[in-house]
Coordinates of C-alpha atoms in Angstrom, one line a residue:
Chain A
X1 CA -43.9 -20.4 -3.5
X2 CA -40.4 -21.3 -4.3
X3 CA -38.1 -18.7 -2.6
X4 CA -35.7 -18.9 -5.5
X5 CA -38.3 -17.2 -7.7
X6 CA -38.0 -14.1 -5.7
X7 CA -34.3 -13.8 -6.2
X8 CA -34.2 -11.5 -9.3
X9 CA -36.6 -9.0 -7.7
X10 CA -34.6 -9.0 -4.5
X11 CA -31.5 -8.2 -6.4
X12 CA -33.3 -5.1 -7.8
X13 CA -33.3 -3.7 -4.2
X14 CA -29.5 -3.4 -4.2
X15 CA -29.5 -1.8 -7.7
X16 CA -29.5 1.9 -6.5
X17 CA -26.5 1.3 -4.1
X18 CA -24.9 -1.0 -6.7
X19 CA -25.1 1.7 -9.4
X20 CA -23.9 4.3 -6.9
X21 CA -20.8 2.2 -6.1
X22 CA -20.1 1.5 -9.7
X23 CA -20.3 5.2 -10.7
X24 CA -18.5 6.7 -7.6
X25 CA -16.2 3.9 -6.4
X26 CA -15.7 1.4 -9.2
X27 CA -15.1 3.7 -12.1
X28 CA -12.8 6.2 -10.2
X29 CA -10.8 3.3 -8.9
X30 CA -10.4 2.0 -12.4
X31 CA -9.3 5.5 -13.5
X32 CA -6.7 5.6 -10.7
X33 CA -5.3 2.3 -11.7
X34 CA -5.1 3.4 -15.4
X35 CA -3.4 6.7 -14.4
X36 CA -0.8 4.7 -12.4
X37 CA 0.1 2.8 -15.6
X38 CA 1.9 5.8 -17.2
X39 CA 5.6 6.3 -17.3
X40 CA 5.6 10.2 -17.3
X41 CA 3.9 13.0 -15.5
X42 CA 2.3 14.2 -18.7
X43 CA 0.7 10.7 -19.1
X44 CA 1.9 10.2 -22.7
X45 CA 3.6 6.8 -22.3
X46 CA 1.9 3.7 -20.9
X47 CA 4.1 1.5 -18.8
X48 CA 4.9 0.3 -15.3
X49 CA 7.8 2.6 -14.6
X50 CA 6.1 4.2 -11.5
X51 CA 5.8 0.7 -9.8
X52 CA 9.5 0.1 -10.6
X53 CA 10.4 3.4 -9.1
X54 CA 8.4 2.7 -6.0
X55 CA 9.7 -0.8 -5.2
X56 CA 13.2 0.1 -6.4
X57 CA 13.7 2.6 -3.6
X58 CA 14.1 1.6 0.0
X59 CA 12.7 5.0 1.1
X60 CA 9.4 4.3 -0.6
X61 CA 9.2 0.7 0.7
X62 CA 10.0 2.1 4.2
X63 CA 7.0 4.4 4.0
X64 CA 4.7 1.5 3.0
X65 CA 6.0 -0.6 5.8
X66 CA 5.7 2.2 8.4
X67 CA 2.1 2.7 7.3
X68 CA 1.2 -1.0 7.6
X69 CA 3.1 -1.3 10.9
X70 CA 1.2 1.8 12.2
X71 CA -2.1 0.0 11.4
X72 CA -1.0 -3.3 13.1
X73 CA 0.3 -1.5 16.2
X74 CA -2.9 0.6 16.5
X75 CA -5.0 -2.6 16.2
X76 CA -3.0 -4.4 18.9
X77 CA -3.4 -1.4 21.3
X78 CA -7.1 -1.2 20.6
X79 CA -7.5 -5.0 21.3
X80 CA -5.6 -4.8 24.6
X81 CA -7.5 -1.7 25.7
X82 CA -10.8 -2.6 24.1
X83 CA -11.3 -6.2 25.2
X84 CA -11.6 -5.5 29.0
X85 CA -14.1 -2.7 28.2
X86 CA -16.2 -5.1 26.1
X87 CA -16.0 -7.7 28.9
X88 CA -17.1 -5.1 31.5
X89 CA -20.0 -4.2 29.3
X90 CA -21.2 -7.8 28.9
X91 CA -21.1 -8.5 32.7
X92 CA -22.7 -5.2 33.7
X93 CA -26.4 -4.9 34.6
X94 CA -28.5 -3.1 31.9
X95 CA -28.5 0.2 33.7
X96 CA -24.7 0.4 33.7
X97 CA -24.6 -0.8 30.1
X98 CA -26.4 2.3 29.0
X99 CA -23.8 4.5 30.7
X100 CA -21.0 2.4 29.3
X101 CA -22.2 2.5 25.7
X102 CA -22.3 6.4 25.9
X103 CA -18.7 6.4 27.3
X104 CA -17.6 3.9 24.5
X105 CA -19.2 6.0 21.8
X106 CA -18.0 9.4 23.2
X107 CA -14.8 9.5 21.0
X108 CA -16.9 9.1 17.9
X109 CA -19.1 12.1 18.8
X110 CA -16.3 14.7 18.7
X111 CA -14.7 15.9 15.4
X112 CA -11.5 14.1 14.6
X113 CA -9.7 17.4 14.1
X114 CA -10.7 18.5 17.6
X115 CA -9.6 15.2 19.1
X116 CA -6.3 15.4 17.2
X117 CA -5.5 18.9 18.4
X118 CA -6.3 17.8 21.9
X119 CA -3.6 15.1 21.5
X120 CA -1.2 17.8 20.2
X121 CA -1.9 19.8 23.4
X122 CA -1.6 16.8 25.7
X123 CA 1.7 15.4 24.2
X124 CA 3.5 18.8 23.6
X125 CA 6.6 19.8 25.5
X126 CA 4.5 22.0 27.7
X127 CA 1.6 19.6 27.6
X128 CA -0.2 17.7 30.3
X129 CA 2.0 14.6 30.2
X130 CA 5.3 16.5 30.3
X131 CA 4.0 18.8 33.0
X132 CA 3.1 15.8 35.1
X133 CA 6.5 14.1 34.5
X134 CA 8.4 17.3 35.5
X135 CA 6.3 17.9 38.6
X136 CA 6.8 14.3 39.8
X137 CA 10.5 14.8 39.1
X138 CA 10.7 11.9 36.6
X139 CA 12.2 14.2 33.9
X140 CA 14.5 17.2 34.2
X141 CA 13.8 18.1 30.5
X142 CA 10.6 17.6 28.6
X143 CA 10.4 14.2 27.0
X144 CA 9.8 14.3 23.2
X145 CA 6.3 12.7 22.8
X146 CA 4.7 14.7 20.0
X147 CA 5.8 13.9 16.5
X148 CA 6.8 10.4 17.4
X149 CA 5.3 7.1 16.1
X150 CA 4.2 6.3 19.7
X151 CA 2.1 9.5 19.7
X152 CA 0.5 8.6 16.4
X153 CA -0.4 5.1 17.7
X154 CA -1.8 6.4 21.0
X155 CA -4.0 9.0 19.4
X156 CA -5.2 6.7 16.7
X157 CA -6.0 4.0 19.3
X158 CA -8.1 6.5 21.2
X159 CA -10.0 7.5 18.1
X160 CA -10.5 4.0 16.7
X161 CA -11.2 2.3 20.0
X162 CA -15.1 2.3 19.6
X163 CA -14.7 0.5 16.3
X164 CA -13.0 -2.4 18.2
X165 CA -15.2 -2.4 21.3
X166 CA -18.6 -2.4 19.5
X167 CA -18.0 -5.6 17.4
X168 CA -16.5 -7.2 20.5
X169 CA -19.6 -6.3 22.5
X170 CA -21.9 -7.7 19.9
X171 CA -20.0 -11.0 19.8
X172 CA -19.6 -11.4 23.5
X173 CA -23.3 -10.6 24.2
X174 CA -24.4 -13.2 21.8
X175 CA -22.0 -15.8 23.2
X176 CA -23.8 -18.8 24.7
X177 CA -23.2 -18.5 28.5
X178 CA -23.8 -22.2 29.0
X179 CA -20.4 -23.0 27.3
X180 CA -18.2 -21.3 29.9
X181 CA -20.5 -22.7 32.6
X182 CA -20.0 -26.2 31.2
X183 CA -16.3 -25.6 31.0
X184 CA -16.3 -24.6 34.7
X185 CA -18.5 -27.6 35.6
X186 CA -16.0 -29.9 33.9
X187 CA -13.2 -28.5 36.1
X188 CA -11.4 -25.9 34.0
X189 CA -10.0 -22.8 35.7
X190 CA -11.4 -19.3 34.9
X191 CA -8.3 -18.5 32.9
X192 CA -8.4 -21.7 31.0
X193 CA -12.1 -21.3 30.2
X194 CA -11.4 -17.7 29.0
X195 CA -8.5 -18.8 26.8
X196 CA -10.0 -22.0 25.5
X197 CA -13.7 -21.1 25.2
X198 CA -14.4 -17.4 25.3
X199 CA -11.5 -16.1 23.2
X200 CA -12.0 -18.5 20.3
X201 CA -15.7 -17.7 20.3
X202 CA -14.9 -13.9 20.3
X203 CA -12.7 -14.2 17.2
X204 CA -15.4 -13.1 14.7
X205 CA -15.8 -9.9 16.7
X206 CA -12.0 -9.4 17.0
X207 CA -11.7 -9.9 13.3
X208 CA -14.3 -7.3 12.3
X209 CA -12.9 -4.9 14.9
X210 CA -9.4 -5.5 13.5
X211 CA -10.6 -4.8 9.9
X212 CA -12.3 -1.5 10.9
X213 CA -9.4 -0.3 13.1
X214 CA -6.6 -1.4 10.7
X215 CA -8.2 0.2 7.6
X216 CA -9.0 3.3 9.6
X217 CA -5.5 3.7 11.1
X218 CA -3.6 3.3 7.8
X219 CA -5.7 5.9 6.1
X220 CA -6.0 8.5 9.0
X221 CA -4.6 11.4 7.1
X222 CA -5.4 14.1 9.7
X223 CA -4.0 12.3 12.8
X224 CA -0.9 11.1 10.9
X225 CA -0.1 14.6 9.7
X226 CA -0.9 16.6 12.8
X227 CA 0.5 14.3 15.5
X228 CA 3.2 12.7 13.3
X229 CA 4.6 15.9 11.9
X230 CA 6.8 16.4 8.9
X231 CA 9.5 13.8 9.7
X232 CA 7.2 10.8 9.8
X233 CA 5.9 10.0 6.4
X234 CA 2.9 7.7 5.9
X235 CA 1.2 6.7 2.6
X236 CA -1.9 9.0 2.8
X237 CA 0.3 12.1 3.1
X238 CA 2.7 10.8 0.5
X239 CA -0.3 10.4 -1.9
X240 CA -1.5 14.0 -1.1
X241 CA 2.0 15.4 -1.6
X242 CA 2.6 13.7 -4.9
X243 CA -0.9 14.6 -6.3
X244 CA -1.4 18.1 -5.0
X245 CA 2.0 19.6 -4.3
X246 CA 4.2 18.1 -7.0
X247 CA 1.3 17.3 -9.4
X248 CA 2.8 13.9 -10.3
X249 CA -0.5 12.1 -10.9
X250 CA 0.9 8.8 -12.1
X251 CA 3.1 8.3 -9.1
X252 CA 0.3 9.5 -6.7
X253 CA -2.0 6.9 -8.4
X254 CA 0.6 4.3 -8.1
X255 CA 0.9 5.0 -4.3
X256 CA -2.9 4.8 -4.0
X257 CA -3.0 1.4 -5.8
X258 CA -0.2 0.0 -3.8
X259 CA -1.8 1.1 -0.5
X260 CA -5.1 -0.3 -1.6
X261 CA -3.6 -3.7 -2.6
X262 CA -1.6 -3.9 0.6
X263 CA -4.6 -3.3 2.7
X264 CA -6.7 -5.8 0.7
X265 CA -3.9 -8.4 1.2
X266 CA -4.0 -7.9 5.0
X267 CA -7.8 -8.1 5.0
X268 CA -7.7 -11.3 2.9
X269 CA -5.2 -12.8 5.2
X270 CA -7.3 -11.9 8.3
X271 CA -10.4 -13.4 6.7
X272 CA -8.4 -16.6 5.9
X273 CA -7.3 -17.0 9.5
X274 CA -10.8 -16.1 10.6
X275 CA -12.3 -19.0 8.6
X276 CA -9.6 -21.3 9.9
X277 CA -10.4 -20.5 13.5
X278 CA -14.1 -20.8 12.9
X279 CA -13.5 -24.2 11.5
X280 CA -11.5 -25.1 14.5
X281 CA -14.1 -23.8 16.9
X282 CA -17.0 -25.6 15.2
X283 CA -15.1 -28.7 14.0
Chain B
X1 CA -53.5 -3.2 -0.5
X2 CA -55.8 -0.4 -1.6
X3 CA -54.7 1.7 1.5
X4 CA -51.1 1.3 0.4
X5 CA -51.9 2.3 -3.1
X6 CA -53.8 5.3 -1.9
X7 CA -50.9 6.4 0.3
X8 CA -48.5 5.9 -2.5
X9 CA -50.6 8.1 -4.9
X10 CA -50.7 10.8 -2.2
X11 CA -47.0 10.6 -1.8
X12 CA -46.5 10.8 -5.6
X13 CA -48.7 13.9 -5.7
X14 CA -46.8 15.5 -3.0
X15 CA -43.5 14.8 -4.7
X16 CA -44.9 16.2 -7.9
X17 CA -45.9 19.4 -6.2
X18 CA -42.5 19.7 -4.5
X19 CA -40.9 19.2 -7.9
X20 CA -43.0 22.0 -9.4
X21 CA -42.1 24.4 -6.6
X22 CA -38.5 23.5 -7.1
X23 CA -38.7 24.2 -10.8
X24 CA -40.4 27.6 -10.4
X25 CA -37.8 28.5 -7.8
X26 CA -34.9 27.2 -9.9
X27 CA -34.8 29.9 -12.5
X28 CA -34.7 33.1 -10.4
X29 CA -32.0 31.4 -8.2
X30 CA -29.9 30.7 -11.3
X31 CA -30.3 34.3 -12.4
X32 CA -29.2 35.6 -9.0
X33 CA -26.1 33.4 -9.1
X34 CA -24.8 35.0 -12.3
X35 CA -25.1 38.5 -10.8
X36 CA -22.8 37.8 -8.0
X37 CA -19.1 37.2 -8.1
X38 CA -17.4 33.9 -7.1
X39 CA -14.0 34.5 -5.5
X40 CA -11.5 32.4 -3.7
X41 CA -9.2 33.2 -0.8
X42 CA -6.8 31.1 1.4
X43 CA -8.2 29.4 4.5
X44 CA -7.6 30.8 8.0
X45 CA -6.8 34.4 8.7
X46 CA -6.9 35.3 5.0
X47 CA -10.5 34.2 4.8
X48 CA -11.4 36.0 8.0
X49 CA -9.8 39.3 7.0
X50 CA -11.2 39.3 3.4
X51 CA -14.7 38.6 4.7
X52 CA -14.5 41.4 7.2
X53 CA -12.6 44.0 5.0
X54 CA -12.7 43.2 1.3
X55 CA -16.2 41.9 0.8
X56 CA -18.0 44.9 2.3
X57 CA -15.8 47.3 0.4
X58 CA -16.5 45.5 -2.8
X59 CA -20.2 45.5 -2.2
X60 CA -20.0 49.3 -1.7
X61 CA -17.9 49.8 -4.8
X62 CA -19.7 47.4 -7.2
X63 CA -23.2 47.2 -5.8
X64 CA -23.1 43.4 -5.9
X65 CA -21.8 40.9 -3.4
X66 CA -19.1 38.3 -3.8
X67 CA -19.3 34.7 -2.7
X68 CA -16.0 33.8 -1.1
X69 CA -14.6 30.2 -1.0
X70 CA -11.6 29.4 1.1
X71 CA -9.3 27.1 -0.9
X72 CA -5.5 26.5 -1.0
X73 CA -4.0 27.9 -4.2
X74 CA -3.0 24.4 -5.5
X75 CA -6.5 23.1 -4.9
X76 CA -8.0 26.1 -6.6
X77 CA -5.8 25.5 -9.6
X78 CA -6.9 21.9 -9.8
X79 CA -10.6 23.0 -9.8
X80 CA -9.9 25.6 -12.6
X81 CA -8.1 23.1 -14.8
X82 CA -10.9 20.5 -14.2
X83 CA -13.6 22.9 -15.4
X84 CA -12.0 25.2 -18.0
X85 CA -15.1 26.0 -20.0
X86 CA -17.4 26.6 -17.0
X87 CA -15.1 27.7 -14.2
X88 CA -16.4 27.5 -10.7
X89 CA -14.8 30.9 -9.8
X90 CA -14.6 34.3 -11.5
X91 CA -11.6 35.7 -9.6
X92 CA -9.0 33.6 -7.6
X93 CA -6.2 34.3 -5.2
X94 CA -3.0 32.5 -5.9
X95 CA 0.5 32.0 -4.4
X96 CA 3.4 32.7 -6.8
X97 CA 4.1 29.0 -7.6
X98 CA 0.6 27.9 -8.5
X99 CA 0.0 31.3 -10.3
X100 CA 2.8 30.4 -12.7
X101 CA 1.5 26.9 -13.1
X102 CA -1.9 28.4 -13.9
X103 CA -0.4 30.6 -16.6
X104 CA 1.2 27.5 -18.1
X105 CA -2.2 25.9 -18.1
X106 CA -3.8 29.0 -19.7
X107 CA -6.5 29.5 -17.1
X108 CA -6.2 33.2 -16.6
X109 CA -7.5 36.2 -18.4
X110 CA -5.3 39.4 -18.9
X111 CA -6.0 42.1 -16.3
X112 CA -7.7 45.1 -18.1
X113 CA -5.5 47.9 -16.6
X114 CA -8.1 50.5 -17.6
X115 CA -10.6 48.8 -15.2
X116 CA -8.1 48.5 -12.4
X117 CA -6.9 52.0 -11.9
X118 CA -5.2 51.2 -8.6
X119 CA -2.6 49.1 -10.5
X120 CA -0.9 52.5 -11.1
X121 CA -0.1 52.8 -7.4
X122 CA 2.0 49.6 -7.3
X123 CA 5.8 49.8 -7.4
X124 CA 7.5 48.0 -10.4
X125 CA 8.4 44.9 -8.4
X126 CA 4.7 44.3 -7.7
X127 CA 3.6 44.6 -11.3
X128 CA 3.4 41.4 -13.3
X129 CA 5.1 42.0 -16.6
X130 CA 2.8 39.4 -18.2
X131 CA -0.3 41.4 -17.1
X132 CA -2.1 38.2 -16.1
X133 CA -2.2 38.8 -12.4
X134 CA -2.2 41.6 -9.8
X135 CA 0.0 41.4 -6.7
X136 CA -2.5 42.3 -3.9
X137 CA -0.3 41.5 -0.9
X138 CA 3.0 40.4 0.5
X139 CA 3.8 38.4 3.6
X140 CA 7.0 39.1 5.3
X141 CA 9.0 36.3 7.0
X142 CA 12.1 36.4 9.3
X143 CA 13.6 34.7 12.3
X144 CA 10.8 33.9 14.8
X145 CA 12.1 33.1 18.3
X146 CA 10.9 32.6 21.8
X147 CA 11.9 35.7 23.7
X148 CA 12.0 34.0 27.1
X149 CA 14.2 31.1 26.1
X150 CA 16.4 32.8 23.5
X151 CA 18.1 35.6 25.3
X152 CA 20.1 37.3 22.6
X153 CA 18.2 38.4 19.5
X154 CA 19.2 36.2 16.6
X155 CA 20.8 38.1 13.7
X156 CA 21.4 35.6 11.0
X157 CA 20.0 32.3 9.7
X158 CA 23.4 30.9 10.7
X159 CA 22.5 31.5 14.3
X160 CA 20.2 28.6 14.1
X161 CA 23.2 26.3 13.8
X162 CA 24.5 27.3 17.3
X163 CA 24.9 24.3 19.6
X164 CA 22.8 26.1 22.2
X165 CA 19.7 25.5 20.0
X166 CA 20.1 21.7 20.1
X167 CA 16.6 20.2 19.6
X168 CA 14.9 23.6 19.6
X169 CA 14.8 24.6 16.0
X170 CA 11.6 24.2 14.0
X171 CA 11.4 23.4 10.3
X172 CA 8.4 23.6 8.0
X173 CA 7.9 21.0 5.3
X174 CA 8.8 22.0 1.7
X175 CA 5.3 21.2 0.7
X176 CA 4.5 24.7 2.0
X177 CA 5.4 28.0 0.3
X178 CA 7.2 29.1 3.5
X179 CA 9.4 26.1 3.5
X180 CA 10.3 26.5 -0.2
X181 CA 11.1 30.3 0.0
X182 CA 13.2 29.8 3.1
X183 CA 15.3 27.2 1.4
X184 CA 15.9 29.6 -1.5
X185 CA 16.8 32.4 1.0
X186 CA 19.3 30.0 2.6
X187 CA 20.8 29.1 -0.8
X188 CA 21.1 32.7 -1.7
X189 CA 22.8 33.6 1.6
X190 CA 25.3 30.8 1.0
X191 CA 26.1 31.7 -2.6
X192 CA 23.5 29.5 -4.4
X193 CA 20.2 30.3 -6.0
X194 CA 17.0 28.7 -7.2
X195 CA 18.9 26.4 -9.5
X196 CA 21.8 25.7 -7.1
X197 CA 20.2 24.6 -3.9
X198 CA 23.0 22.4 -2.6
X199 CA 24.2 25.0 -0.1
X200 CA 20.7 25.1 1.4
X201 CA 20.5 21.3 1.7
X202 CA 24.0 21.2 3.2
X203 CA 22.8 23.8 5.7
X204 CA 19.8 21.6 6.6
X205 CA 22.1 18.6 7.0
X206 CA 24.2 20.5 9.5
X207 CA 21.1 21.9 11.2
X208 CA 19.5 18.5 11.8
X209 CA 21.0 17.9 15.3
X210 CA 19.3 21.1 16.3
X211 CA 15.9 20.4 14.8
X212 CA 13.3 19.6 17.3
X213 CA 10.3 19.1 15.0
X214 CA 9.3 19.5 11.3
X215 CA 5.8 21.0 10.9
X216 CA 3.7 19.9 8.0
X217 CA 2.5 23.5 7.4
X218 CA 3.0 27.1 8.8
X219 CA -0.1 26.8 11.0
X220 CA 1.3 23.7 12.7
X221 CA 4.6 25.5 13.1
X222 CA 2.8 28.2 15.1
X223 CA 1.3 25.5 17.4
X224 CA 4.8 24.2 18.0
X225 CA 5.9 27.6 19.3
X226 CA 2.8 27.7 21.5
X227 CA 3.6 24.2 22.9
X228 CA 7.2 25.1 23.6
X229 CA 8.2 22.3 21.2
X230 CA 10.5 24.7 19.3
X231 CA 12.0 28.0 20.2
X232 CA 13.4 29.3 16.9
X233 CA 12.3 29.0 13.3
X234 CA 11.6 30.8 10.0
X235 CA 8.0 32.2 10.2
X236 CA 5.6 34.8 8.8
X237 CA 5.1 38.1 10.7
X238 CA 1.3 37.6 10.8
X239 CA 1.6 34.2 12.5
X240 CA 4.1 35.6 15.0
X241 CA 1.9 38.6 15.7
X242 CA -1.2 36.4 16.2
X243 CA 0.8 34.1 18.6
X244 CA 1.9 37.3 20.5
X245 CA -1.7 38.3 20.8
X246 CA -2.4 34.9 22.4
X247 CA 0.3 35.6 25.0
X248 CA 3.0 33.4 23.5
X249 CA 6.4 35.1 24.1
X250 CA 7.6 35.3 20.5
X251 CA 9.2 38.0 18.3
X252 CA 10.4 38.3 14.8
X253 CA 14.0 39.3 14.0
X254 CA 15.6 40.5 10.8
X255 CA 18.2 38.1 9.3
X256 CA 21.3 40.0 8.1
X257 CA 20.6 38.5 4.7
X258 CA 17.4 40.6 4.9
X259 CA 13.6 39.9 5.3
X260 CA 12.0 37.7 2.8
X261 CA 8.6 38.2 1.2
X262 CA 6.0 35.9 -0.4
X263 CA 3.6 37.6 -2.8
X264 CA 0.0 36.7 -3.5
X265 CA -1.8 37.5 -6.7
X266 CA -5.4 37.8 -7.7
X267 CA -6.3 36.6 -11.2
X268 CA -9.3 36.9 -13.5
X269 CA -10.3 33.4 -14.6
X270 CA -10.6 32.6 -18.3
X271 CA -14.2 32.0 -19.6
X272 CA -15.7 33.9 -16.6
X273 CA -19.1 35.5 -17.2
X274 CA -18.2 38.4 -14.9
X275 CA -14.8 39.7 -16.1
X276 CA -15.8 43.3 -15.3
X277 CA -16.9 42.5 -11.8
X278 CA -13.7 40.5 -11.3
X279 CA -11.6 43.5 -12.4
X280 CA -13.6 45.7 -9.9
X281 CA -12.9 43.1 -7.2
X282 CA -9.2 43.2 -7.8
X283 CA -9.3 47.0 -7.9
X284 CA -11.0 47.0 -4.5
X285 CA -8.3 44.6 -3.1
X286 CA -5.6 47.1 -4.3
X287 CA -7.4 50.1 -2.9
X288 CA -5.9 52.2 -0.1
X289 CA -8.8 51.7 2.3
X290 CA -8.8 47.9 2.0
X291 CA -5.0 47.5 2.2
X292 CA -4.8 49.9 5.0
X293 CA -7.1 47.8 7.1
X294 CA -5.3 44.6 6.2
X295 CA -2.1 46.0 7.7
X296 CA -3.6 46.2 11.1
X297 CA -4.0 43.7 13.9
X298 CA -4.4 40.7 13.7
X299 CA -3.7 40.3 10.0
X300 CA -0.4 42.3 9.3
X301 CA -0.6 41.7 5.6
X302 CA 2.0 44.0 3.9
X303 CA 0.3 46.3 1.4
X304 CA 1.5 46.5 -2.2
X305 CA -0.1 49.9 -2.8
X306 CA 2.7 52.5 -2.2
X307 CA 0.1 55.0 -0.9
X308 CA -0.5 52.8 2.2
X309 CA 2.0 53.5 5.0
X310 CA 3.1 50.4 7.0
X311 CA 1.4 50.6 10.4
X312 CA 1.5 48.6 13.6
X313 CA 4.1 45.8 13.7
X314 CA 4.9 46.3 10.0
X315 CA 6.3 49.7 10.7
X316 CA 9.4 48.1 12.1
X317 CA 10.0 46.4 8.8
X318 CA 9.5 49.0 6.1
X319 CA 7.8 52.4 5.5
X320 CA 5.8 51.3 2.4
X321 CA 5.8 48.9 -0.5
X322 CA 8.7 50.8 -2.2
X323 CA 11.0 49.7 0.7
X324 CA 10.4 46.0 -0.1
X325 CA 12.5 46.1 -3.3
X326 CA 15.6 44.7 -1.5
X327 CA 13.7 41.9 0.3
X328 CA 14.6 38.3 -0.6
X329 CA 12.2 37.1 -3.4
X330 CA 12.0 33.8 -5.1
X331 CA 11.9 33.3 -8.9
X332 CA 9.1 30.7 -9.0
X333 CA 9.5 30.2 -12.7
X334 CA 12.8 28.6 -11.9
X335 CA 11.6 26.7 -8.8
X336 CA 8.5 25.2 -10.2
X337 CA 10.1 22.7 -12.6
X338 CA 12.3 21.4 -9.8
X339 CA 10.0 21.6 -6.9
X340 CA 9.2 17.9 -6.9
X341 CA 12.9 17.1 -6.8
X342 CA 13.5 19.5 -3.9
X343 CA 10.5 18.3 -1.9
X344 CA 11.7 14.7 -2.2
X345 CA 15.3 15.6 -1.3
X346 CA 14.1 17.5 1.8
X347 CA 11.8 14.7 2.9
X348 CA 14.7 12.1 2.7
X349 CA 17.0 14.5 4.6
X350 CA 14.7 15.2 7.6
X351 CA 13.2 11.6 7.8
X352 CA 13.8 10.0 11.2

């Protein structure tokens, strides 16, 4: 039987999810885009004034940039912290792997509100970090940690870490072990082998991890608000404030569209580089 | 093949049976739903206190139970506007700002005074002249301070500007009711009002070197006190008392420009099927026994019924609802149209 004949029936399988997406993701997104194209709060005049207002104001551009920067910084931290963990997992015997996977998944098993409050307690003026610093005599006064961008990045990195480690683990386990061995046999040092062979082959895992962590970090409303406080403004809270508090739906919708498009741009760029490196690896 | 078919038929039969059971169960459930009352409250201590005090009292008074949903006033309003003809709630609890927005949207029913006899026990400043809502409670705010680190009791909002409080003052975002009413109280103290807020913004500008943190909401502000992140801020008496109960060394002082209050209303929703029950619910919320219990630990909600004496921590503030006439209040009808502008101005001012 020609496999192509089965295609239409196979497509039917995705119909339920497809319809669900169209009804509950596609249509609402379209509505948000339409709402954003109104000049006034009462939504009587169609136009692009909201977008002009957003991009015409350095305060707004700053919020967008801070949000994207937060995503990038969190991703970098998770790569630096997550890669060694994934490496350790791959070189461990099966018994230890089971223990490690539980440890890796542990942050996902607690509610994000609880984890976030834990960070508030840890980073506060009378929190664990400051208590330690004061006892060791490194600080006469409490160091301001809570309500700083650093605090937001650290707590986000902890929460998002599994999403970086798991794709890395998958890629590194499926890596052909003969390739590094061949590299060694041909006289390359361990570092050179790692940098020239292992890292390029791990790029697909790094990319999927980056996608998950980046999108998660830029939209992490709870962490951004509770650990960031009222002086650090990020796009998700800005959207909430404009929609719920000031009831300015067109501007809130504009913010949502701009955030969505910016994230999509970053994702597209990543995919582009991903394809390039893949071509480099195989070509 | 035949085995699979057989299995499938059995499964279909089972599903059919389950559907029939569901249908027969459906109608009595639907009937039961219309005989109870759907009410909203605010999340947190409000929900806890009303579940414990108001719901049992209402069941005793009306013979039916109320289903309570915790929802912020702005969210409740969004839900009411989204389903005008078939509202999800019969009676709702509102802050003053969203309450006025709700009136503008026409989502409330007039309160039938004849069915809410307890309305007669409210002083004039707690009676809504439009008759579309009943003020069921007031929350008092003042200067909250850490009693261990602030040695002399603060006496005025101006004390927050003292250099000794560098990095120790807490602010709460203007997204919250508390942040908004405090800004108005500052403006009034400095010669402005709801439409002339420049003095309040100037004050915040001068205060910034002292500001240690800006909390997103009053709950987070309480956490900041607990963490020693801030030592002095504007806060509600009930949050201060609940911090005290947890062993945090805090107290509330009266600013020389007087205490401030935030009122909450209860409203009957337009197009409800249970308007009478909703009126009975509001009457219960205004009753002496319910309001009396709400004044006690750990809730400290100031009663609006003049027959309820202020007990516990509230006794230091007033004797009863009549005494609150002089407390700083906000005209939300004037604030609402400019709220977005004020929020934006505040955010830009405090941004790091």
